[in-house]
Amino acid sequence: MKSTKSKVNACYHLSYEGKFLDHCGVVGIVADSQVSPLIYQSLRALQHRGQEAAGIAVFSEAVACSKGMGLVHDVFNEETLNALKGKAGIGHVRYSTTGSSSLQNAQPVVVSSSAGDLALGHNGDIANTKALREDLKEKGWAFITTTDSEVIIRLLANEIVATDDIIRSMKNLMRMLVGSYSFTLLANNRLFAARDPLGIKPLCIGKLDNGYVVASESVAFDAIGAEFIRDVMPGEVLELSKAGIRSSHYPKPKHQAHCMFEWVYFARADSVMDGKLVYDVRWRIGKCLATDYPVEADLVIPVPDSGRTHALGYSAASGIPYTEGLIKNRYVWRTFIMPKQLVRKQDVRLKMNPIRYIVEGKRLVLVDDSIVRGNTMERIVAILKDAGAREVHVRIGCPPIIAPCYFGIDMKTRDQFIACERTIPDIAKTLGADSLGYLNFERLWECIGLNKNDLCLGCLTGEYPVEIPGEKLRFQKRIEGFQ
Ligand code: SF4
């Protein structure tokens, strides 16, 4: 398969299970007590959104920031948290898609300006970073990191110095940015948050007994006993204080473009996102797969953990018993770059082992959320057949992935998608599956419960909600054109 469109040559990194890696998770808390322990717990609940680095910034007399490489509980301990004193703060977990994986690129990004200390936590990808960075460089700015987040905070610092009005500065910034972003901002002791005008990345608001919290997913609120209030609206800019929330809006777009993958795979099943419980969406997807792709089989088994809820839905609708036929080794940590195919194959076997006693002689429905490159699924089918499965029928909880993501999901080239320019029977043959069924488009938005025009489907259609050089634009000419 040759890419005809994408000129980007970079490889993308997948998780151990052959899944996309999300970019980041953000949190911001303001309260009348120390916030760093609460930020720490929230970040642990958001750990699935980024495992490379974690950081917390709080304001006391100045912004103090601590960050490190690794999981949240490896980066912070009682001593480091006690040193972060302040009643307003932000936190971040990171997986790198722009900028390399290094401590320097970990977030929050902190800058000092004549307007005071600023700390930013960003989830998303800014498509026009290069042009914005060049522009700032021409104006004499030097950059410490290679991330788009530093470009954002430097642009914002410029605006705040020029306008002396943080909300206005954030709106001005949003006019310059093309892409996806949810961010939390600590400006001295004040906490702000914003979500991109298309709502590509999630962000929601919770209430504490003594303050407020914003986070990428509602599971962060559950972890700290906060009450979910609502999602941040696309294009909404917020200031959160102990007294309440001040909201302001960027001009409202005609359409939204929520990332459909949040419901299909990225978000935790126990999160509520844009009004939809992720678990329910996945269960409905499984049910639709059973209706649309019925098959005579003995057992429904999930690819753990990503296909579990979809498989439960499939089982409930088909009446075929659900069971665990593959056991995941939770103690093998992933390596980010697995250069050789052979190593990848061995890794799959190390990560997932079939229960021979259960699968031997059985006709299986194997359910997962998505297929990216296909190597992992191919290996899993082979593992099950080696263990004696008579038939393996693969059911996938979203349409085929055929195009890159430019909005913070680590896949930038078409070349390696198994579904790119191939038919379903051809893909099934490559996987070694006895049959293959992908969720169709109509079912996808039906299961999510949103209008198709309010979802980003870029990686499924190759049509994007904002202008990406060399790619097809889905609706409007430019983001500034929304009214
Ligand atoms: S291109 Fe795909 S993964 Fe990226 S934001 Fe859009 S729907 Fe999500």
CSV table of C-alpha atoms and ligand atoms in Angstrom, one decimal:
chain,number,residue,atom,x,y,z
A,1,MET,CA,0.0,0.0,0.0
A,2,LYS,CA,1.4,3.3,-1.0
A,3,SER,CA,0.3,6.6,0.5
A,4,THR,CA,-0.7,9.1,-2.2
A,5,LYS,CA,-1.7,11.9,0.1
A,6,SER,CA,0.3,12.0,3.3
A,7,LYS,CA,3.8,13.4,2.9
A,8,VAL,CA,4.5,12.8,6.6
A,9,ASN,CA,7.0,10.1,7.0
A,10,ALA,CA,7.0,9.7,10.7
A,11,CYS,CA,6.0,6.4,12.2
A,12,TYR,CA,3.4,6.3,14.9
A,13,HIS,CA,3.7,4.5,18.1
A,14,LEU,CA,1.0,2.1,19.3
A,15,SER,CA,0.3,0.7,22.7
A,16,TYR,CA,1.2,-2.8,23.5
A,17,GLU,CA,-2.2,-3.9,22.3
A,18,GLY,CA,-1.6,-2.3,19.0
A,19,LYS,CA,-3.9,0.7,19.8
A,20,PHE,CA,-3.5,4.4,19.2
A,21,LEU,CA,-2.0,6.4,22.0
A,22,ASP,CA,-3.8,9.4,23.2
A,23,HIS,CA,-2.0,12.6,23.8
A,24,CYS,CA,-2.7,13.9,27.3
A,25,GLY,CA,-5.0,14.4,30.2
A,26,VAL,CA,-5.5,17.7,32.0
A,27,VAL,CA,-6.9,18.8,35.3
A,28,GLY,CA,-7.3,22.2,37.1
A,29,ILE,CA,-8.5,22.7,40.7
A,30,VAL,CA,-9.2,25.8,42.8
A,31,ALA,CA,-10.3,25.3,46.4
A,32,ASP,CA,-9.8,26.8,49.9
A,33,SER,CA,-7.4,24.0,50.9
A,34,GLN,CA,-4.2,22.6,49.4
A,35,VAL,CA,-4.9,21.3,45.9
A,36,SER,CA,-1.9,19.3,45.0
A,37,PRO,CA,-3.1,16.0,46.7
A,38,LEU,CA,-6.4,16.4,44.8
A,39,ILE,CA,-4.6,17.0,41.5
A,40,TYR,CA,-2.5,14.0,42.1
A,41,GLN,CA,-5.5,11.7,42.6
A,42,SER,CA,-7.2,13.2,39.6
A,43,LEU,CA,-4.1,12.6,37.4
A,44,ARG,CA,-4.0,9.0,38.6
A,45,ALA,CA,-7.6,8.6,37.4
A,46,LEU,CA,-6.6,10.1,34.0
A,47,GLN,CA,-3.4,7.9,33.7
A,48,HIS,CA,-4.8,6.1,30.7
A,49,ARG,CA,-4.6,9.3,28.7
A,50,GLY,CA,-0.8,9.5,29.0
A,51,GLN,CA,1.9,7.5,30.7
A,52,GLU,CA,5.2,9.1,29.6
A,53,ALA,CA,5.3,12.1,32.0
A,54,ALA,CA,3.3,13.8,34.7
A,55,GLY,CA,3.4,17.2,36.2
A,56,ILE,CA,1.7,19.6,38.7
A,57,ALA,CA,1.9,23.3,39.0
A,58,VAL,CA,0.4,25.3,41.9
A,59,PHE,CA,0.4,28.9,43.0
A,60,SER,CA,1.4,30.1,46.4
A,61,GLU,CA,3.6,33.2,46.2
A,62,ALA,CA,4.7,32.2,42.7
A,63,VAL,CA,4.0,29.3,40.4
A,64,ALA,CA,5.8,26.2,41.6
A,65,CYS,CA,6.0,23.3,39.3
A,66,SER,CA,7.1,19.7,39.7
A,67,LYS,CA,7.2,17.1,36.8
A,68,GLY,CA,8.9,14.0,35.8
A,69,MET,CA,9.0,11.1,33.4
A,70,GLY,CA,6.8,8.0,34.2
A,71,LEU,CA,3.5,7.2,35.8
A,72,VAL,CA,1.9,9.7,38.2
A,73,HIS,CA,2.7,7.5,41.3
A,74,ASP,CA,6.3,7.2,40.2
A,75,VAL,CA,6.7,11.0,39.7
A,76,PHE,CA,5.1,12.2,42.9
A,77,ASN,CA,5.4,11.1,46.6
A,78,GLU,CA,4.3,12.6,49.9
A,79,GLU,CA,7.4,14.8,50.1
A,80,THR,CA,7.0,16.3,46.6
A,81,LEU,CA,3.3,16.8,47.0
A,82,ASN,CA,3.8,18.5,50.4
A,83,ALA,CA,6.3,20.9,48.7
A,84,LEU,CA,3.6,22.0,46.2
A,85,LYS,CA,1.6,24.3,48.4
A,86,GLY,CA,-1.2,26.3,46.9
A,87,LYS,CA,-4.9,26.6,46.6
A,88,ALA,CA,-5.1,26.8,42.9
A,89,GLY,CA,-3.2,24.5,40.5
A,90,ILE,CA,-3.2,22.4,37.4
A,91,GLY,CA,-1.9,18.9,36.5
A,92,HIS,CA,-1.0,17.0,33.3
A,93,VAL,CA,-0.3,13.5,32.1
A,94,ARG,CA,1.5,13.2,28.8
A,95,TYR,CA,2.1,11.0,25.9
A,96,SER,CA,4.1,12.7,23.2
A,97,THR,CA,2.8,13.2,19.7
A,98,THR,CA,4.5,16.5,19.0
A,99,GLY,CA,7.9,17.0,20.5
A,100,SER,CA,10.0,14.2,21.7
A,101,SER,CA,9.5,12.1,24.8
A,102,SER,CA,11.7,14.0,27.3
A,103,LEU,CA,11.4,15.8,30.7
A,104,GLN,CA,11.9,19.1,28.9
A,105,ASN,CA,8.6,18.5,27.0
A,106,ALA,CA,6.6,17.4,30.0
A,107,GLN,CA,3.9,19.7,31.2
A,108,PRO,CA,2.7,22.0,32.7
A,109,VAL,CA,4.7,24.5,30.7
A,110,VAL,CA,5.6,27.5,32.9
A,111,VAL,CA,6.7,30.9,31.7
A,112,SER,CA,7.3,34.2,33.6
A,113,SER,CA,6.2,37.3,31.9
A,114,SER,CA,5.6,40.9,32.9
A,115,ALA,CA,2.0,39.8,33.5
A,116,GLY,CA,3.2,37.3,36.1
A,117,ASP,CA,3.7,33.5,36.1
A,118,LEU,CA,1.7,31.4,33.7
A,119,ALA,CA,1.4,27.6,33.7
A,120,LEU,CA,-0.3,25.7,30.9
A,121,GLY,CA,-1.6,22.1,30.6
A,122,HIS,CA,-2.7,21.2,27.1
A,123,ASN,CA,-4.4,18.2,25.5
A,124,GLY,CA,-4.5,18.2,21.7
A,125,ASP,CA,-2.5,19.1,18.6
A,126,ILE,CA,-2.2,22.5,17.0
A,127,ALA,CA,-2.1,22.0,13.2
A,128,ASN,CA,-0.6,25.4,12.5
A,129,THR,CA,2.1,25.2,15.1
A,130,LYS,CA,5.0,25.6,12.6
A,131,ALA,CA,3.8,28.8,11.2
A,132,LEU,CA,3.0,30.3,14.7
A,133,ARG,CA,6.4,29.2,16.0
A,134,GLU,CA,8.2,30.7,13.0
A,135,ASP,CA,6.3,33.9,13.5
A,136,LEU,CA,7.3,34.1,17.2
A,137,LYS,CA,10.9,33.3,16.3
A,138,GLU,CA,11.0,36.2,13.9
A,139,LYS,CA,9.8,38.4,16.7
A,140,GLY,CA,12.8,37.3,18.7
A,141,TRP,CA,11.3,34.6,20.9
A,142,ALA,CA,13.4,31.5,21.8
A,143,PHE,CA,11.9,28.2,22.6
A,144,ILE,CA,12.9,25.8,25.4
A,145,THR,CA,10.8,22.8,24.2
A,146,THR,CA,9.7,21.4,20.9
A,147,THR,CA,6.0,21.2,21.8
A,148,ASP,CA,3.0,23.1,20.5
A,149,SER,CA,2.1,23.8,24.1
A,150,GLU,CA,5.0,26.2,24.5
A,151,VAL,CA,3.9,28.0,21.4
A,152,ILE,CA,0.4,28.4,22.9
A,153,ILE,CA,1.7,29.7,26.2
A,154,ARG,CA,4.1,32.2,24.6
A,155,LEU,CA,1.3,33.5,22.3
A,156,LEU,CA,-0.9,33.8,25.3
A,157,ALA,CA,1.7,35.6,27.4
A,158,ASN,CA,2.1,38.1,24.5
A,159,GLU,CA,-1.6,38.7,24.4
A,160,ILE,CA,-2.0,39.1,28.2
A,161,VAL,CA,0.8,41.7,28.2
A,162,ALA,CA,-0.8,43.5,25.3
A,163,THR,CA,-4.4,43.4,26.6
A,164,ASP,CA,-4.1,43.1,30.4
A,165,ASP,CA,-7.2,40.9,30.2
A,166,ILE,CA,-6.8,37.1,30.4
A,167,ILE,CA,-10.2,36.1,29.1
A,168,ARG,CA,-9.9,38.4,26.1
A,169,SER,CA,-6.3,37.1,25.5
A,170,MET,CA,-7.6,33.5,25.5
A,171,LYS,CA,-10.2,34.4,22.9
A,172,ASN,CA,-7.6,36.2,20.8
A,173,LEU,CA,-5.4,33.1,21.2
A,174,MET,CA,-8.2,30.8,20.0
A,175,ARG,CA,-8.6,32.9,16.9
A,176,MET,CA,-4.9,32.1,16.0
A,177,LEU,CA,-5.0,28.3,16.8
A,178,VAL,CA,-6.1,25.7,14.2
A,179,GLY,CA,-6.5,22.3,15.7
A,180,SER,CA,-7.7,20.5,18.8
A,181,TYR,CA,-7.1,21.7,22.4
A,182,SER,CA,-8.5,21.6,25.8
A,183,PHE,CA,-6.3,23.5,28.2
A,184,THR,CA,-6.0,24.5,31.8
A,185,LEU,CA,-4.2,27.7,32.7
A,186,LEU,CA,-2.8,29.0,36.0
A,187,ALA,CA,-2.2,32.7,35.8
A,188,ASN,CA,-0.7,33.5,39.1
A,189,ASN,CA,-3.4,32.4,41.5
A,190,ARG,CA,-6.2,32.4,39.0
A,191,LEU,CA,-7.5,29.3,37.2
A,192,PHE,CA,-8.8,29.3,33.6
A,193,ALA,CA,-9.8,26.6,31.1
A,194,ALA,CA,-10.8,26.5,27.5
A,195,ARG,CA,-12.0,24.0,24.9
A,196,ASP,CA,-11.5,24.3,21.2
A,197,PRO,CA,-14.4,25.7,19.1
A,198,LEU,CA,-15.2,22.3,17.6
A,199,GLY,CA,-15.0,20.4,20.9
A,200,ILE,CA,-12.6,17.9,19.5
A,201,LYS,CA,-11.0,17.2,22.8
A,202,PRO,CA,-13.1,16.6,26.0
A,203,LEU,CA,-13.2,18.8,29.1
A,204,CYS,CA,-15.7,18.9,31.9
A,205,ILE,CA,-16.5,20.8,35.1
A,206,GLY,CA,-17.0,19.4,38.6
A,207,LYS,CA,-17.8,20.9,42.0
A,208,LEU,CA,-15.9,20.2,45.2
A,209,ASP,CA,-17.3,21.1,48.6
A,210,ASN,CA,-14.9,24.0,48.8
A,211,GLY,CA,-14.1,24.8,45.1
A,212,TYR,CA,-14.2,23.7,41.5
A,213,VAL,CA,-12.4,21.3,39.2
A,214,VAL,CA,-12.0,20.9,35.4
A,215,ALA,CA,-10.7,17.7,33.9
A,216,SER,CA,-10.4,15.8,30.6
A,217,GLU,CA,-12.8,13.1,31.9
A,218,SER,CA,-15.4,12.9,34.7
A,219,VAL,CA,-13.6,9.9,36.2
A,220,ALA,CA,-11.2,12.4,37.7
A,221,PHE,CA,-14.1,13.8,39.7
A,222,ASP,CA,-15.1,10.4,41.0
A,223,ALA,CA,-11.5,10.0,42.3
A,224,ILE,CA,-11.7,13.1,44.5
A,225,GLY,CA,-15.3,13.1,45.5
A,226,ALA,CA,-16.3,16.0,43.2
A,227,GLU,CA,-19.7,16.2,41.6
A,228,PHE,CA,-19.9,16.3,37.8
A,229,ILE,CA,-21.6,19.6,36.7
A,230,ARG,CA,-21.4,19.6,32.9
A,231,ASP,CA,-19.1,19.5,29.9
A,232,VAL,CA,-17.2,22.6,28.9
A,233,MET,CA,-18.9,23.8,25.7
A,234,PRO,CA,-16.9,23.9,22.5
A,235,GLY,CA,-15.3,27.3,22.3
A,236,GLU,CA,-16.0,28.1,26.0
A,237,VAL,CA,-13.5,30.0,28.1
A,238,LEU,CA,-13.8,29.7,31.8
A,239,GLU,CA,-12.5,31.3,34.9
A,240,LEU,CA,-12.9,29.1,38.0
A,241,SER,CA,-12.7,30.4,41.5
A,242,LYS,CA,-13.9,29.3,44.9
A,243,ALA,CA,-16.9,31.5,44.4
A,244,GLY,CA,-18.0,30.1,41.1
A,245,ILE,CA,-17.5,29.9,37.4
A,246,ARG,CA,-17.3,32.8,34.9
A,247,SER,CA,-18.1,31.6,31.4
A,248,SER,CA,-17.5,33.3,28.1
A,249,HIS,CA,-17.8,32.0,24.5
A,250,TYR,CA,-15.8,32.1,21.4
A,251,PRO,CA,-18.1,32.6,18.4
A,252,LYS,CA,-20.3,29.5,18.1
A,253,PRO,CA,-19.4,27.1,15.2
A,254,LYS,CA,-22.1,25.7,13.0
A,255,HIS,CA,-20.8,22.2,13.7
A,256,GLN,CA,-18.9,20.5,16.4
A,257,ALA,CA,-16.3,17.8,15.9
A,258,HIS,CA,-16.1,15.6,19.0
A,259,CYS,CA,-13.5,12.9,18.5
A,260,MET,CA,-15.5,9.7,17.9
A,261,PHE,CA,-12.6,7.7,19.2
A,262,GLU,CA,-13.1,9.0,22.8
A,263,TRP,CA,-16.3,6.9,23.0
A,264,VAL,CA,-14.9,4.0,21.0
A,265,TYR,CA,-11.6,3.5,22.8
A,266,PHE,CA,-9.7,6.4,24.5
A,267,ALA,CA,-11.9,7.4,27.4
A,268,ARG,CA,-12.5,5.2,30.4
A,269,ALA,CA,-15.8,3.3,30.2
A,270,ASP,CA,-17.0,4.9,33.4
A,271,SER,CA,-16.6,8.5,32.1
A,272,VAL,CA,-19.5,10.6,30.9
A,273,MET,CA,-18.5,12.6,27.9
A,274,ASP,CA,-20.6,15.2,26.2
A,275,GLY,CA,-23.6,13.8,28.0
A,276,LYS,CA,-23.0,10.2,27.0
A,277,LEU,CA,-21.8,7.5,29.3
A,278,VAL,CA,-18.9,5.8,27.5
A,279,TYR,CA,-19.9,2.4,28.8
A,280,ASP,CA,-23.4,2.7,27.3
A,281,VAL,CA,-22.0,3.7,23.9
A,282,ARG,CA,-19.6,0.8,23.7
A,283,TRP,CA,-22.4,-1.6,24.9
A,284,ARG,CA,-24.7,-0.3,22.1
A,285,ILE,CA,-21.9,-0.7,19.6
A,286,GLY,CA,-21.5,-4.4,20.5
A,287,LYS,CA,-25.3,-4.8,20.3
A,288,CYS,CA,-25.3,-3.3,16.8
A,289,LEU,CA,-22.4,-5.6,15.7
A,290,ALA,CA,-24.5,-8.6,16.8
A,291,THR,CA,-27.5,-7.4,14.8
A,292,ASP,CA,-25.5,-6.4,11.7
A,293,TYR,CA,-23.0,-9.3,11.7
A,294,PRO,CA,-24.7,-12.3,13.2
A,295,VAL,CA,-22.8,-15.6,13.2
A,296,GLU,CA,-23.3,-19.1,14.6
A,297,ALA,CA,-20.8,-19.3,17.4
A,298,ASP,CA,-20.2,-20.9,20.8
A,299,LEU,CA,-18.6,-18.0,22.7
A,300,VAL,CA,-18.1,-14.2,22.6
A,301,ILE,CA,-14.7,-13.2,23.8
A,302,PRO,CA,-13.2,-9.7,24.1
A,303,VAL,CA,-9.7,-8.5,23.3
A,304,PRO,CA,-8.8,-7.4,26.8
A,305,ASP,CA,-9.4,-4.7,27.9
A,306,SER,CA,-10.4,-2.6,24.9
A,307,GLY,CA,-13.1,-4.9,23.5
A,308,ARG,CA,-14.7,-5.9,26.8
A,309,THR,CA,-17.8,-3.6,26.9
A,310,HIS,CA,-18.4,-4.0,23.2
A,311,ALA,CA,-18.2,-7.8,23.6
A,312,LEU,CA,-20.8,-7.7,26.5
A,313,GLY,CA,-23.2,-5.8,24.2
A,314,TYR,CA,-22.6,-8.4,21.4
A,315,SER,CA,-23.3,-11.3,23.8
A,316,ALA,CA,-26.4,-9.7,25.3
A,317,ALA,CA,-27.9,-9.1,21.8
A,318,SER,CA,-26.9,-12.4,20.3
A,319,GLY,CA,-27.5,-14.7,23.2
A,320,ILE,CA,-24.0,-16.2,22.7
A,321,PRO,CA,-22.3,-16.6,26.1
A,322,TYR,CA,-19.6,-14.1,27.0
A,323,THR,CA,-16.4,-15.4,28.5
A,324,GLU,CA,-12.8,-14.4,28.9
A,325,GLY,CA,-10.7,-16.4,26.5
A,326,LEU,CA,-7.6,-14.2,26.5
A,327,ILE,CA,-5.8,-13.2,29.7
A,328,LYS,CA,-3.9,-10.0,29.7
A,329,ASN,CA,-0.6,-9.8,31.5
A,330,ARG,CA,-0.9,-6.5,33.3
A,331,TYR,CA,2.7,-6.5,34.5
A,332,VAL,CA,4.4,-6.3,31.2
A,333,TRP,CA,4.9,-2.6,30.5
A,334,ARG,CA,4.9,-1.4,27.0
A,335,THR,CA,7.9,-0.3,25.1
A,336,PHE,CA,7.3,2.6,22.9
A,337,ILE,CA,9.3,1.6,19.9
A,338,MET,CA,9.4,-2.0,18.9
A,339,PRO,CA,11.4,-1.9,15.8
A,340,LYS,CA,11.2,-5.3,14.5
A,341,GLN,CA,8.0,-7.1,13.5
A,342,LEU,CA,9.2,-10.3,15.2
A,343,VAL,CA,9.7,-8.5,18.5
A,344,ARG,CA,6.2,-7.1,18.2
A,345,LYS,CA,4.7,-10.6,17.6
A,346,GLN,CA,6.5,-12.0,20.6
A,347,ASP,CA,5.3,-9.0,22.7
A,348,VAL,CA,1.7,-9.8,21.8
A,349,ARG,CA,2.1,-13.4,23.1
A,350,LEU,CA,3.7,-12.1,26.2
A,351,LYS,CA,0.9,-9.6,26.8
A,352,MET,CA,-2.0,-11.9,25.9
A,353,ASN,CA,-2.4,-15.6,26.6
A,354,PRO,CA,-5.4,-17.7,25.5
A,355,ILE,CA,-7.1,-20.1,28.0
A,356,ARG,CA,-6.8,-23.3,25.9
A,357,TYR,CA,-9.4,-25.1,28.1
A,358,ILE,CA,-12.0,-22.5,27.1
A,359,VAL,CA,-11.3,-21.8,23.5
A,360,GLU,CA,-10.3,-25.4,22.3
A,361,GLY,CA,-12.8,-26.7,19.7
A,362,LYS,CA,-15.0,-23.6,20.0
A,363,ARG,CA,-16.4,-21.2,17.3
A,364,LEU,CA,-15.4,-17.8,18.7
A,365,VAL,CA,-16.7,-14.2,18.1
A,366,LEU,CA,-13.6,-12.1,18.9
A,367,VAL,CA,-14.6,-8.4,19.6
A,368,ASP,CA,-12.4,-5.3,19.8
A,369,ASP,CA,-12.9,-1.6,19.4
A,370,SER,CA,-10.7,-0.9,16.4
A,371,ILE,CA,-7.9,-2.2,14.2
A,372,VAL,CA,-5.0,0.0,13.3
A,373,ARG,CA,-2.1,-1.8,11.7
A,374,GLY,CA,-3.6,-5.2,12.1
A,375,ASN,CA,-0.5,-7.0,13.3
A,376,THR,CA,-1.8,-7.4,16.8
A,377,MET,CA,-5.2,-8.7,15.6
A,378,GLU,CA,-3.5,-11.1,13.2
A,379,ARG,CA,-1.4,-12.4,16.0
A,380,ILE,CA,-4.3,-12.8,18.4
A,381,VAL,CA,-6.3,-14.8,15.8
A,382,ALA,CA,-3.3,-17.0,15.3
A,383,ILE,CA,-2.9,-17.5,19.0
A,384,LEU,CA,-6.5,-18.5,19.4
A,385,LYS,CA,-6.3,-20.9,16.5
A,386,ASP,CA,-3.1,-22.4,17.8
A,387,ALA,CA,-5.0,-23.0,21.1
A,388,GLY,CA,-7.5,-25.0,19.2
A,389,ALA,CA,-10.3,-22.5,18.3
A,390,ARG,CA,-12.3,-24.0,15.4
A,391,GLU,CA,-13.4,-20.6,14.0
A,392,VAL,CA,-12.6,-17.0,14.9
A,393,HIS,CA,-15.1,-14.3,13.7
A,394,VAL,CA,-13.7,-10.8,14.3
A,395,ARG,CA,-16.1,-7.9,15.1
A,396,ILE,CA,-14.8,-4.4,15.3
A,397,GLY,CA,-16.5,-1.5,17.1
A,398,CYS,CA,-15.8,1.3,14.5
A,399,PRO,CA,-15.5,1.6,10.8
A,400,PRO,CA,-12.1,1.0,9.1
A,401,ILE,CA,-9.3,3.4,9.9
A,402,ILE,CA,-7.9,4.7,6.7
A,403,ALA,CA,-6.4,8.2,7.3
A,404,PRO,CA,-4.1,10.0,9.8
A,405,CYS,CA,-5.2,12.0,12.8
A,406,TYR,CA,-3.9,15.6,13.1
A,407,PHE,CA,-5.6,16.2,16.4
A,408,GLY,CA,-3.5,14.6,19.1
A,409,ILE,CA,-3.7,10.9,18.3
A,410,ASP,CA,-0.4,9.4,17.4
A,411,MET,CA,-0.9,8.3,13.8
A,412,LYS,CA,0.4,10.4,11.1
A,413,THR,CA,0.8,8.2,8.0
A,414,ARG,CA,-1.6,6.2,5.9
A,415,ASP,CA,0.9,3.6,4.9
A,416,GLN,CA,0.5,1.1,7.7
A,417,PHE,CA,-3.3,1.1,8.2
A,418,ILE,CA,-4.5,-2.4,7.3
A,419,ALA,CA,-7.8,-1.0,6.0
A,420,CYS,CA,-6.2,1.5,3.6
A,421,GLU,CA,-7.4,0.8,0.1
A,422,ARG,CA,-8.3,-2.8,0.9
A,423,THR,CA,-11.6,-4.7,0.9
A,424,ILE,CA,-13.1,-6.4,4.0
A,425,PRO,CA,-12.6,-10.0,2.7
A,426,ASP,CA,-9.0,-9.1,1.9
A,427,ILE,CA,-8.4,-7.8,5.4
A,428,ALA,CA,-10.1,-10.9,6.9
A,429,LYS,CA,-7.8,-13.1,4.9
A,430,THR,CA,-4.7,-11.2,6.2
A,431,LEU,CA,-6.0,-11.5,9.7
A,432,GLY,CA,-6.7,-15.2,9.3
A,433,ALA,CA,-10.2,-14.6,10.5
A,434,ASP,CA,-13.2,-16.7,9.4
A,435,SER,CA,-15.3,-13.6,9.0
A,436,LEU,CA,-14.9,-9.9,9.7
A,437,GLY,CA,-17.4,-7.2,10.5
A,438,TYR,CA,-16.8,-3.5,11.1
A,439,LEU,CA,-19.4,-1.2,12.6
A,440,ASN,CA,-20.9,0.9,9.8
A,441,PHE,CA,-21.0,4.7,9.9
A,442,GLU,CA,-24.7,5.1,10.6
A,443,ARG,CA,-24.4,2.8,13.5
A,444,LEU,CA,-21.5,4.8,14.9
A,445,TRP,CA,-23.3,8.0,15.3
A,446,GLU,CA,-26.5,6.2,16.3
A,447,CYS,CA,-24.6,4.5,19.1
A,448,ILE,CA,-22.8,7.6,20.3
A,449,GLY,CA,-26.1,9.5,20.2
A,450,LEU,CA,-24.8,12.6,18.4
A,451,ASN,CA,-25.4,14.0,15.0
A,452,LYS,CA,-22.8,12.9,12.5
A,453,ASN,CA,-22.1,16.5,11.7
A,454,ASP,CA,-21.0,17.0,15.3
A,455,LEU,CA,-18.4,14.2,15.2
A,456,CYS,CA,-14.8,14.2,13.9
A,457,LEU,CA,-14.6,11.2,11.6
A,458,GLY,CA,-11.3,12.3,10.0
A,459,CYS,CA,-9.4,9.0,10.4
A,460,LEU,CA,-12.3,7.1,9.0
A,461,THR,CA,-13.1,9.3,6.0
A,462,GLY,CA,-10.0,11.4,5.3
A,463,GLU,CA,-12.1,14.5,5.6
A,464,TYR,CA,-11.2,16.8,8.5
A,465,PRO,CA,-13.1,19.4,10.5
A,466,VAL,CA,-10.3,22.1,10.1
A,467,GLU,CA,-8.0,23.0,7.3
A,468,ILE,CA,-5.1,20.6,7.1
A,469,PRO,CA,-2.6,21.2,4.2
A,470,GLY,CA,-2.9,18.4,1.6
A,471,GLU,CA,-6.1,17.0,3.2
A,472,LYS,CA,-9.8,17.4,2.4
A,473,LEU,CA,-11.8,19.9,4.5
A,474,ARG,CA,-15.2,18.5,5.7
A,475,PHE,CA,-17.4,21.5,6.0
A,476,GLN,CA,-16.2,25.1,6.1
A,477,LYS,CA,-13.3,27.0,4.7
A,478,ARG,CA,-11.6,28.2,7.9
A,479,ILE,CA,-12.3,28.0,11.6
A,480,GLU,CA,-12.5,31.8,11.6
A,481,GLY,CA,-15.5,31.5,9.2
A,482,PHE,CA,-17.7,30.0,11.9
A,483,GLN,CA,-20.6,32.2,13.0
B,1,SF4,S1,-9.1,12.0,13.2
B,1,SF4,FE1,-10.0,10.2,14.3
B,1,SF4,S2,-8.8,10.0,16.2
B,1,SF4,FE2,-8.3,12.1,15.3
B,1,SF4,S3,-9.7,13.5,16.4
B,1,SF4,FE3,-10.7,12.8,14.5
B,1,SF4,S4,-11.9,11.0,15.1
B,1,SF4,FE4,-10.5,11.4,16.7
